């Protein structure tokens, strides 16, 4: 993931996760909505004495949503453009207990044991740095993209985020790395589900704002996208299989 991609998206759409709110689609979750499960678990760890770190906070939308449950939240990101939007929203919304900093999550300037909770919503996951930054008894909780996410469209395009890693379990890999750096896993689950896009144009617009193909180009990728639409058209819309992993871990 490059910050250039996110700077580009921020300039084009005025924020991140544009697709979800503006593109016509429906979602079917056989095992529950992983975003909701992640949020519920995160809020279960929150109270008004706790200090949280939002790793890869993007435009800050999520941090503002949950700010009232924490003493404070520090959002860090490597995209200057997204942080600019976050700062602007902060002054409009007048949320005092959220601050934003331009920092690389893998090598922050915060002292050790600065945070009670660190969360990452499809953001960076340098677990060794998170371990350093957490107090003892603190928690990491993350929702991330699983290895089977959008496999069909990536196969047709012949590229994309984590292309070809279909058989390397993200959940297993992350759990191993968390344990290696000293965490104890308290929750871990794969979520495989389907989104259905109403039309070719809706899917095109969605792909412009997400990093599935950082170099997605509506013109250059027209043929491949058409092929995908034909192959994945169903009565409910154009099927778009997703995969998320949710993990929570404690620093003993
Ligand atoms: C998929 S977006 C998610 C944004 C936000 N968490 C959300 O839920 O809308 C990933 C974010 O992580 C940021 N990011 C990627 N690598 C980073 C790093 N090493 N340190 C800090 N932020 C990073 C990107 O700039 C981007 O804003």
PDB file of C-alpha atoms and ligand atoms in Angstrom:
ATOM      1  CA  UNK A   1       0.000   0.000   0.000  1.00  0.00           C
ATOM      2  CA  UNK A   2       1.432   3.352  -0.944  1.00  0.00           C
ATOM      3  CA  UNK A   3       0.445   6.687   0.522  1.00  0.00           C
ATOM      4  CA  UNK A   4       0.442   8.087  -3.048  1.00  0.00           C
ATOM      5  CA  UNK A   5      -2.584   5.979  -3.826  1.00  0.00           C
ATOM      6  CA  UNK A   6      -4.398   7.338  -0.763  1.00  0.00           C
ATOM      7  CA  UNK A   7      -3.335  10.918  -1.555  1.00  0.00           C
ATOM      8  CA  UNK A   8      -4.813  10.439  -5.035  1.00  0.00           C
ATOM      9  CA  UNK A   9      -8.085   9.047  -3.644  1.00  0.00           C
ATOM     10  CA  UNK A  10      -8.302  11.853  -1.053  1.00  0.00           C
ATOM     11  CA  UNK A  11      -7.931  14.500  -3.768  1.00  0.00           C
ATOM     12  CA  UNK A  12     -10.398  12.834  -6.108  1.00  0.00           C
ATOM     13  CA  UNK A  13     -13.148  11.932  -3.640  1.00  0.00           C
ATOM     14  CA  UNK A  14     -12.497  14.231  -0.665  1.00  0.00           C
ATOM     15  CA  UNK A  15     -11.889  11.332   1.729  1.00  0.00           C
ATOM     16  CA  UNK A  16     -11.535   7.570   1.926  1.00  0.00           C
ATOM     17  CA  UNK A  17     -14.064   4.688   1.603  1.00  0.00           C
ATOM     18  CA  UNK A  18     -16.047   6.775  -0.833  1.00  0.00           C
ATOM     19  CA  UNK A  19     -17.342   3.644  -2.578  1.00  0.00           C
ATOM     20  CA  UNK A  20     -19.448   2.242   0.206  1.00  0.00           C
ATOM     21  CA  UNK A  21     -21.673   5.249   0.699  1.00  0.00           C
ATOM     22  CA  UNK A  22     -22.145   6.214  -2.924  1.00  0.00           C
ATOM     23  CA  UNK A  23     -22.120   3.058  -4.996  1.00  0.00           C
ATOM     24  CA  UNK A  24     -25.264   0.938  -5.333  1.00  0.00           C
ATOM     25  CA  UNK A  25     -24.639  -2.498  -3.887  1.00  0.00           C
ATOM     26  CA  UNK A  26     -25.992  -5.018  -1.410  1.00  0.00           C
ATOM     27  CA  UNK A  27     -24.082  -7.342   0.885  1.00  0.00           C
ATOM     28  CA  UNK A  28     -24.906 -10.795   2.264  1.00  0.00           C
ATOM     29  CA  UNK A  29     -23.020 -11.926   5.360  1.00  0.00           C
ATOM     30  CA  UNK A  30     -23.386 -15.634   6.239  1.00  0.00           C
ATOM     31  CA  UNK A  31     -21.396 -15.209   9.487  1.00  0.00           C
ATOM     32  CA  UNK A  32     -22.235 -11.613  10.473  1.00  0.00           C
ATOM     33  CA  UNK A  33     -20.837  -8.289   9.284  1.00  0.00           C
ATOM     34  CA  UNK A  34     -17.108  -8.306  10.166  1.00  0.00           C
ATOM     35  CA  UNK A  35     -16.988  -4.481  10.405  1.00  0.00           C
ATOM     36  CA  UNK A  36     -19.758  -4.533  13.013  1.00  0.00           C
ATOM     37  CA  UNK A  37     -18.112  -7.394  14.895  1.00  0.00           C
ATOM     38  CA  UNK A  38     -14.776  -5.525  14.878  1.00  0.00           C
ATOM     39  CA  UNK A  39     -16.453  -2.335  16.165  1.00  0.00           C
ATOM     40  CA  UNK A  40     -18.364  -4.160  18.892  1.00  0.00           C
ATOM     41  CA  UNK A  41     -15.196  -5.846  20.113  1.00  0.00           C
ATOM     42  CA  UNK A  42     -13.262  -2.575  20.013  1.00  0.00           C
ATOM     43  CA  UNK A  43     -15.949  -0.739  21.991  1.00  0.00           C
ATOM     44  CA  UNK A  44     -15.961  -3.626  24.458  1.00  0.00           C
ATOM     45  CA  UNK A  45     -12.361  -2.627  25.252  1.00  0.00           C
ATOM     46  CA  UNK A  46     -13.154   1.085  25.529  1.00  0.00           C
ATOM     47  CA  UNK A  47     -13.761   3.316  28.527  1.00  0.00           C
ATOM     48  CA  UNK A  48     -13.302   6.969  29.365  1.00  0.00           C
ATOM     49  CA  UNK A  49      -9.874   6.344  30.952  1.00  0.00           C
ATOM     50  CA  UNK A  50      -8.388   4.616  27.935  1.00  0.00           C
ATOM     51  CA  UNK A  51      -6.064   6.021  25.302  1.00  0.00           C
ATOM     52  CA  UNK A  52      -6.306   4.532  21.811  1.00  0.00           C
ATOM     53  CA  UNK A  53      -4.144   4.590  18.701  1.00  0.00           C
ATOM     54  CA  UNK A  54      -5.837   4.411  15.277  1.00  0.00           C
ATOM     55  CA  UNK A  55      -3.146   2.995  12.971  1.00  0.00           C
ATOM     56  CA  UNK A  56      -3.787   4.168   9.403  1.00  0.00           C
ATOM     57  CA  UNK A  57      -6.671   6.436  10.400  1.00  0.00           C
ATOM     58  CA  UNK A  58      -7.279   7.717   6.863  1.00  0.00           C
ATOM     59  CA  UNK A  59      -9.687  10.665   6.849  1.00  0.00           C
ATOM     60  CA  UNK A  60     -10.537  10.079  10.519  1.00  0.00           C
ATOM     61  CA  UNK A  61     -14.188   9.207   9.941  1.00  0.00           C
ATOM     62  CA  UNK A  62     -14.091   6.117  12.136  1.00  0.00           C
ATOM     63  CA  UNK A  63     -12.100   7.780  14.952  1.00  0.00           C
ATOM     64  CA  UNK A  64     -14.737  10.545  15.186  1.00  0.00           C
ATOM     65  CA  UNK A  65     -17.498   7.927  15.392  1.00  0.00           C
ATOM     66  CA  UNK A  66     -16.010   6.219  18.441  1.00  0.00           C
ATOM     67  CA  UNK A  67     -14.205   9.152  20.131  1.00  0.00           C
ATOM     68  CA  UNK A  68     -16.789   9.531  22.887  1.00  0.00           C
ATOM     69  CA  UNK A  69     -16.028   6.056  24.240  1.00  0.00           C
ATOM     70  CA  UNK A  70     -12.327   6.800  24.898  1.00  0.00           C
ATOM     71  CA  UNK A  71     -10.355   9.360  26.867  1.00  0.00           C
ATOM     72  CA  UNK A  72      -8.489  10.167  23.669  1.00  0.00           C
ATOM     73  CA  UNK A  73      -7.646   8.747  20.256  1.00  0.00           C
ATOM     74  CA  UNK A  74      -4.476   9.484  18.298  1.00  0.00           C
ATOM     75  CA  UNK A  75      -4.872   8.837  14.581  1.00  0.00           C
ATOM     76  CA  UNK A  76      -1.720   8.283  12.541  1.00  0.00           C
ATOM     77  CA  UNK A  77      -1.348   7.981   8.789  1.00  0.00           C
ATOM     78  CA  UNK A  78       1.267   8.380   6.054  1.00  0.00           C
ATOM     79  CA  UNK A  79      -1.099  10.167   3.656  1.00  0.00           C
ATOM     80  CA  UNK A  80      -0.768  13.940   4.061  1.00  0.00           C
ATOM     81  CA  UNK A  81      -3.890  14.507   1.978  1.00  0.00           C
ATOM     82  CA  UNK A  82      -6.093  12.236   4.125  1.00  0.00           C
ATOM     83  CA  UNK A  83      -4.688  13.852   7.294  1.00  0.00           C
ATOM     84  CA  UNK A  84      -5.539  17.281   5.894  1.00  0.00           C
ATOM     85  CA  UNK A  85      -9.160  16.151   5.494  1.00  0.00           C
ATOM     86  CA  UNK A  86      -9.114  14.612   8.983  1.00  0.00           C
ATOM     87  CA  UNK A  87      -7.832  17.885  10.476  1.00  0.00           C
ATOM     88  CA  UNK A  88     -10.491  19.877   8.678  1.00  0.00           C
ATOM     89  CA  UNK A  89     -13.264  17.530   9.899  1.00  0.00           C
ATOM     90  CA  UNK A  90     -11.902  17.801  13.413  1.00  0.00           C
ATOM     91  CA  UNK A  91     -12.320  21.572  13.437  1.00  0.00           C
ATOM     92  CA  UNK A  92     -15.802  21.383  11.877  1.00  0.00           C
ATOM     93  CA  UNK A  93     -16.981  18.659  14.285  1.00  0.00           C
ATOM     94  CA  UNK A  94     -15.113  20.233  17.245  1.00  0.00           C
ATOM     95  CA  UNK A  95     -13.998  16.853  18.566  1.00  0.00           C
ATOM     96  CA  UNK A  96     -11.335  17.687  21.136  1.00  0.00           C
ATOM     97  CA  UNK A  97     -10.166  14.220  22.165  1.00  0.00           C
ATOM     98  CA  UNK A  98      -8.984  13.084  18.714  1.00  0.00           C
ATOM     99  CA  UNK A  99      -5.619  14.211  17.395  1.00  0.00           C
ATOM    100  CA  UNK A 100      -3.903  13.338  14.121  1.00  0.00           C
ATOM    101  CA  UNK A 101      -0.223  12.885  13.358  1.00  0.00           C
ATOM    102  CA  UNK A 102       1.778  12.138  10.241  1.00  0.00           C
ATOM    103  CA  UNK A 103       3.596   8.989  11.347  1.00  0.00           C
ATOM    104  CA  UNK A 104       4.664   5.685   9.861  1.00  0.00           C
ATOM    105  CA  UNK A 105       3.035   3.017  12.050  1.00  0.00           C
ATOM    106  CA  UNK A 106       6.067   0.762  11.633  1.00  0.00           C
ATOM    107  CA  UNK A 107       8.391   3.273  13.315  1.00  0.00           C
ATOM    108  CA  UNK A 108       6.542   5.844  15.385  1.00  0.00           C
ATOM    109  CA  UNK A 109       8.048   8.493  17.655  1.00  0.00           C
ATOM    110  CA  UNK A 110       5.753   7.670  20.607  1.00  0.00           C
ATOM    111  CA  UNK A 111       7.343   6.403  23.836  1.00  0.00           C
ATOM    112  CA  UNK A 112       6.868   2.724  24.770  1.00  0.00           C
ATOM    113  CA  UNK A 113       3.637   1.861  26.628  1.00  0.00           C
ATOM    114  CA  UNK A 114       1.773   4.969  25.435  1.00  0.00           C
ATOM    115  CA  UNK A 115      -1.548   3.272  24.597  1.00  0.00           C
ATOM    116  CA  UNK A 116      -4.192   1.021  26.149  1.00  0.00           C
ATOM    117  CA  UNK A 117      -5.717  -0.024  22.826  1.00  0.00           C
ATOM    118  CA  UNK A 118      -4.349  -0.028  19.276  1.00  0.00           C
ATOM    119  CA  UNK A 119      -6.682  -0.692  16.396  1.00  0.00           C
ATOM    120  CA  UNK A 120      -6.214  -0.969  12.654  1.00  0.00           C
ATOM    121  CA  UNK A 121      -9.117  -0.890  10.210  1.00  0.00           C
ATOM    122  CA  UNK A 122      -7.549  -2.274   7.070  1.00  0.00           C
ATOM    123  CA  UNK A 123      -4.504  -0.198   7.930  1.00  0.00           C
ATOM    124  CA  UNK A 124      -0.867  -1.113   8.645  1.00  0.00           C
ATOM    125  CA  UNK A 125      -0.107  -3.920  11.113  1.00  0.00           C
ATOM    126  CA  UNK A 126       3.515  -3.738  12.279  1.00  0.00           C
ATOM    127  CA  UNK A 127       2.902  -5.942  15.311  1.00  0.00           C
ATOM    128  CA  UNK A 128       6.329  -5.497  16.923  1.00  0.00           C
ATOM    129  CA  UNK A 129       5.864  -1.706  17.052  1.00  0.00           C
ATOM    130  CA  UNK A 130       2.292  -2.150  18.362  1.00  0.00           C
ATOM    131  CA  UNK A 131       3.657  -4.409  21.100  1.00  0.00           C
ATOM    132  CA  UNK A 132       6.187  -1.732  22.091  1.00  0.00           C
ATOM    133  CA  UNK A 133       3.507   0.995  22.126  1.00  0.00           C
ATOM    134  CA  UNK A 134       0.960  -0.906  24.246  1.00  0.00           C
ATOM    135  CA  UNK A 135       0.836  -0.909  28.034  1.00  0.00           C
ATOM    136  CA  UNK A 136       0.865  -4.339  29.705  1.00  0.00           C
ATOM    137  CA  UNK A 137      -2.695  -5.643  29.618  1.00  0.00           C
ATOM    138  CA  UNK A 138      -3.359  -3.531  26.512  1.00  0.00           C
ATOM    139  CA  UNK A 139      -5.029  -4.839  23.365  1.00  0.00           C
ATOM    140  CA  UNK A 140      -4.527  -4.820  19.624  1.00  0.00           C
ATOM    141  CA  UNK A 141      -7.617  -5.307  17.504  1.00  0.00           C
ATOM    142  CA  UNK A 142      -7.662  -5.337  13.740  1.00  0.00           C
ATOM    143  CA  UNK A 143      -9.875  -5.976  10.759  1.00  0.00           C
ATOM    144  CA  UNK A 144      -7.956  -6.755   7.615  1.00  0.00           C
ATOM    145  CA  UNK A 145      -8.271  -8.094   4.113  1.00  0.00           C
ATOM    146  CA  UNK A 146      -8.173 -11.863   3.741  1.00  0.00           C
ATOM    147  CA  UNK A 147      -6.224 -13.690   1.046  1.00  0.00           C
ATOM    148  CA  UNK A 148      -9.343 -14.691  -0.915  1.00  0.00           C
ATOM    149  CA  UNK A 149     -10.698 -11.147  -1.197  1.00  0.00           C
ATOM    150  CA  UNK A 150     -11.913 -10.425  -4.764  1.00  0.00           C
ATOM    151  CA  UNK A 151     -10.008 -13.421  -6.107  1.00  0.00           C
ATOM    152  CA  UNK A 152     -12.204 -13.688  -9.244  1.00  0.00           C
ATOM    153  CA  UNK A 153     -11.614 -10.147 -10.477  1.00  0.00           C
ATOM    154  CA  UNK A 154      -7.898 -10.269  -9.658  1.00  0.00           C
ATOM    155  CA  UNK A 155      -7.577 -13.484 -11.707  1.00  0.00           C
ATOM    156  CA  UNK A 156      -9.260 -11.847 -14.713  1.00  0.00           C
ATOM    157  CA  UNK A 157      -7.161  -8.665 -14.364  1.00  0.00           C
ATOM    158  CA  UNK A 158      -3.995 -10.728 -13.765  1.00  0.00           C
ATOM    159  CA  UNK A 159      -2.938  -8.426 -10.921  1.00  0.00           C
ATOM    160  CA  UNK A 160      -4.114  -6.744  -7.714  1.00  0.00           C
ATOM    161  CA  UNK A 161      -3.471  -6.484  -3.998  1.00  0.00           C
ATOM    162  CA  UNK A 162      -1.787  -9.709  -2.749  1.00  0.00           C
ATOM    163  CA  UNK A 163      -2.307 -11.315  -6.174  1.00  0.00           C
ATOM    164  CA  UNK A 164      -1.940 -15.092  -6.237  1.00  0.00           C
ATOM    165  CA  UNK A 165      -1.637 -15.541  -2.456  1.00  0.00           C
ATOM    166  CA  UNK A 166      -4.950 -17.405  -2.362  1.00  0.00           C
ATOM    167  CA  UNK A 167      -3.570 -20.302  -0.305  1.00  0.00           C
ATOM    168  CA  UNK A 168      -1.595 -18.373   2.310  1.00  0.00           C
ATOM    169  CA  UNK A 169      -3.975 -17.764   5.212  1.00  0.00           C
ATOM    170  CA  UNK A 170      -3.787 -14.164   6.379  1.00  0.00           C
ATOM    171  CA  UNK A 171      -5.345 -15.141   9.680  1.00  0.00           C
ATOM    172  CA  UNK A 172      -2.776 -17.860  10.362  1.00  0.00           C
ATOM    173  CA  UNK A 173       0.130 -15.625   9.272  1.00  0.00           C
ATOM    174  CA  UNK A 174      -1.001 -12.705  11.457  1.00  0.00           C
ATOM    175  CA  UNK A 175      -1.619 -14.928  14.469  1.00  0.00           C
ATOM    176  CA  UNK A 176       1.868 -16.415  14.127  1.00  0.00           C
ATOM    177  CA  UNK A 177       3.457 -12.972  13.909  1.00  0.00           C
ATOM    178  CA  UNK A 178       1.422 -11.622  16.858  1.00  0.00           C
ATOM    179  CA  UNK A 179       2.506 -14.571  19.008  1.00  0.00           C
ATOM    180  CA  UNK A 180       6.115 -14.247  17.859  1.00  0.00           C
ATOM    181  CA  UNK A 181       6.334 -10.646  19.102  1.00  0.00           C
ATOM    182  CA  UNK A 182       4.709 -11.500  22.458  1.00  0.00           C
ATOM    183  CA  UNK A 183       0.920 -11.168  22.084  1.00  0.00           C
ATOM    184  CA  UNK A 184      -1.719 -13.657  23.219  1.00  0.00           C
ATOM    185  CA  UNK A 185      -4.564 -14.137  20.755  1.00  0.00           C
ATOM    186  CA  UNK A 186      -8.006 -13.581  22.319  1.00  0.00           C
ATOM    187  CA  UNK A 187     -10.166 -13.703  19.174  1.00  0.00           C
ATOM    188  CA  UNK A 188      -9.615 -14.606  15.529  1.00  0.00           C
ATOM    189  CA  UNK A 189     -12.078 -15.298  12.721  1.00  0.00           C
ATOM    190  CA  UNK A 190     -12.297 -15.404   8.918  1.00  0.00           C
ATOM    191  CA  UNK A 191     -15.353 -13.816   7.262  1.00  0.00           C
ATOM    192  CA  UNK A 192     -16.185 -14.757   3.670  1.00  0.00           C
ATOM    193  CA  UNK A 193     -19.172 -12.933   2.191  1.00  0.00           C
ATOM    194  CA  UNK A 194     -20.603 -11.516  -1.042  1.00  0.00           C
ATOM    195  CA  UNK A 195     -21.265  -8.024  -2.282  1.00  0.00           C
ATOM    196  CA  UNK A 196     -23.493  -7.496  -5.327  1.00  0.00           C
ATOM    197  CA  UNK A 197     -23.050  -4.383  -7.471  1.00  0.00           C
ATOM    198  CA  UNK A 198     -26.055  -3.013  -9.344  1.00  0.00           C
ATOM    199  CA  UNK A 199     -24.248  -2.238 -12.606  1.00  0.00           C
ATOM    200  CA  UNK A 200     -20.928  -2.150 -14.447  1.00  0.00           C
ATOM    201  CA  UNK A 201     -20.675   1.610 -13.715  1.00  0.00           C
ATOM    202  CA  UNK A 202     -21.239   1.116  -9.989  1.00  0.00           C
ATOM    203  CA  UNK A 203     -18.450  -1.453  -9.828  1.00  0.00           C
ATOM    204  CA  UNK A 204     -16.187   0.797 -11.918  1.00  0.00           C
ATOM    205  CA  UNK A 205     -16.741   3.728  -9.558  1.00  0.00           C
ATOM    206  CA  UNK A 206     -16.138   1.522  -6.535  1.00  0.00           C
ATOM    207  CA  UNK A 207     -12.831   0.256  -7.978  1.00  0.00           C
ATOM    208  CA  UNK A 208     -11.594   3.816  -8.517  1.00  0.00           C
ATOM    209  CA  UNK A 209     -11.659   4.528  -4.785  1.00  0.00           C
ATOM    210  CA  UNK A 210     -10.189   1.367  -3.231  1.00  0.00           C
ATOM    211  CA  UNK A 211      -6.709  -0.181  -3.382  1.00  0.00           C
ATOM    212  CA  UNK A 212      -7.758  -3.561  -4.874  1.00  0.00           C
ATOM    213  CA  UNK A 213      -5.966  -2.359  -8.038  1.00  0.00           C
ATOM    214  CA  UNK A 214      -4.030   0.760  -7.062  1.00  0.00           C
ATOM    215  CA  UNK A 215      -3.519   1.422 -10.786  1.00  0.00           C
ATOM    216  CA  UNK A 216      -7.149   0.802 -11.801  1.00  0.00           C
ATOM    217  CA  UNK A 217      -7.964   2.717 -14.976  1.00  0.00           C
ATOM    218  CA  UNK A 218     -11.574   2.731 -16.243  1.00  0.00           C
ATOM    219  CA  UNK A 219     -10.414   3.051 -19.852  1.00  0.00           C
ATOM    220  CA  UNK A 220      -7.472   0.635 -19.892  1.00  0.00           C
ATOM    221  CA  UNK A 221      -9.282  -1.970 -17.795  1.00  0.00           C
ATOM    222  CA  UNK A 222     -12.578  -1.752 -19.700  1.00  0.00           C
ATOM    223  CA  UNK A 223     -12.278  -5.150 -21.416  1.00  0.00           C
ATOM    224  CA  UNK A 224     -11.290  -7.033 -18.256  1.00  0.00           C
ATOM    225  CA  UNK A 225     -14.052  -5.387 -16.249  1.00  0.00           C
ATOM    226  CA  UNK A 226     -16.606  -6.321 -18.928  1.00  0.00           C
ATOM    227  CA  UNK A 227     -15.399  -9.917 -18.826  1.00  0.00           C
ATOM    228  CA  UNK A 228     -15.780  -9.953 -15.038  1.00  0.00           C
ATOM    229  CA  UNK A 229     -19.295  -8.482 -15.208  1.00  0.00           C
ATOM    230  CA  UNK A 230     -20.390 -11.139 -17.723  1.00  0.00           C
ATOM    231  CA  UNK A 231     -18.904 -13.989 -15.663  1.00  0.00           C
ATOM    232  CA  UNK A 232     -20.201 -12.816 -12.288  1.00  0.00           C
ATOM    233  CA  UNK A 233     -23.637 -11.423 -13.223  1.00  0.00           C
ATOM    234  CA  UNK A 234     -26.408 -12.910 -11.044  1.00  0.00           C
ATOM    235  CA  UNK A 235     -30.050 -12.057 -10.390  1.00  0.00           C
ATOM    236  CA  UNK A 236     -28.962 -10.067  -7.352  1.00  0.00           C
ATOM    237  CA  UNK A 237     -26.349  -8.077  -9.271  1.00  0.00           C
ATOM    238  CA  UNK A 238     -22.658  -8.507 -10.095  1.00  0.00           C
ATOM    239  CA  UNK A 239     -21.275 -10.850  -7.448  1.00  0.00           C
ATOM    240  CA  UNK A 240     -18.100  -9.604  -5.781  1.00  0.00           C
ATOM    241  CA  UNK A 241     -16.753 -12.063  -3.168  1.00  0.00           C
ATOM    242  CA  UNK A 242     -15.037 -10.517  -0.145  1.00  0.00           C
ATOM    243  CA  UNK A 243     -12.853 -11.857   2.656  1.00  0.00           C
ATOM    244  CA  UNK A 244     -12.035 -10.160   5.958  1.00  0.00           C
ATOM    245  CA  UNK A 245     -10.157 -11.297   9.040  1.00  0.00           C
ATOM    246  CA  UNK A 246     -10.768  -9.968  12.549  1.00  0.00           C
ATOM    247  CA  UNK A 247      -8.131 -10.508  15.240  1.00  0.00           C
ATOM    248  CA  UNK A 248      -7.847  -9.327  18.828  1.00  0.00           C
ATOM    249  CA  UNK A 249      -4.716  -9.919  20.915  1.00  0.00           C
ATOM    250  CA  UNK A 250      -3.535  -8.974  24.395  1.00  0.00           C
ATOM    251  CA  UNK A 251      -0.094  -7.823  25.468  1.00  0.00           C
ATOM    252  CA  UNK A 252       0.335  -9.794  28.726  1.00  0.00           C
TER     253      UNK A 252
HETATM  254  C1  LIG B   1      -7.501   0.976   3.572  1.00  0.00           C
HETATM  255  S1  LIG B   1      -7.115   2.543   4.244  1.00  0.00           S
HETATM  256  C2  LIG B   1      -8.124   2.531   5.708  1.00  0.00           C
HETATM  257  C3  LIG B   1      -8.333   3.891   6.315  1.00  0.00           C
HETATM  258  C4  LIG B   1      -9.156   3.907   7.613  1.00  0.00           C
HETATM  259  N1  LIG B   1      -8.560   3.066   8.640  1.00  0.00           N
HETATM  260  C5  LIG B   1     -10.590   3.481   7.358  1.00  0.00           C
HETATM  261  O1  LIG B   1     -11.025   2.521   7.977  1.00  0.00           O
HETATM  262  O2  LIG B   1     -11.276   4.136   6.562  1.00  0.00           O
HETATM  263  C6  LIG B   1      -5.480   2.307   4.870  1.00  0.00           C
HETATM  264  C7  LIG B   1      -4.845   3.548   5.478  1.00  0.00           C
HETATM  265  O3  LIG B   1      -3.606   3.186   6.075  1.00  0.00           O
HETATM  266  C8  LIG B   1      -2.639   4.187   5.782  1.00  0.00           C
HETATM  267  N2  LIG B   1      -1.302   3.583   5.911  1.00  0.00           N
HETATM  268  C9  LIG B   1      -0.754   2.625   5.114  1.00  0.00           C
HETATM  269  N3  LIG B   1       0.478   2.288   5.560  1.00  0.00           N
HETATM  270  C10 LIG B   1       0.713   3.050   6.673  1.00  0.00           C
HETATM  271  C11 LIG B   1       1.789   3.145   7.591  1.00  0.00           C
HETATM  272  N4  LIG B   1       2.891   2.392   7.462  1.00  0.00           N
HETATM  273  N5  LIG B   1       1.686   4.004   8.619  1.00  0.00           N
HETATM  274  C12 LIG B   1       0.566   4.770   8.772  1.00  0.00           C
HETATM  275  N6  LIG B   1      -0.496   4.725   7.929  1.00  0.00           N
HETATM  276  C13 LIG B   1      -0.424   3.872   6.891  1.00  0.00           C
HETATM  277  C14 LIG B   1      -3.006   4.645   4.384  1.00  0.00           C
HETATM  278  O4  LIG B   1      -2.469   5.910   4.079  1.00  0.00           O
HETATM  279  C15 LIG B   1      -4.541   4.643   4.468  1.00  0.00           C
HETATM  280  O5  LIG B   1      -5.056   5.856   4.918  1.00  0.00           O
END
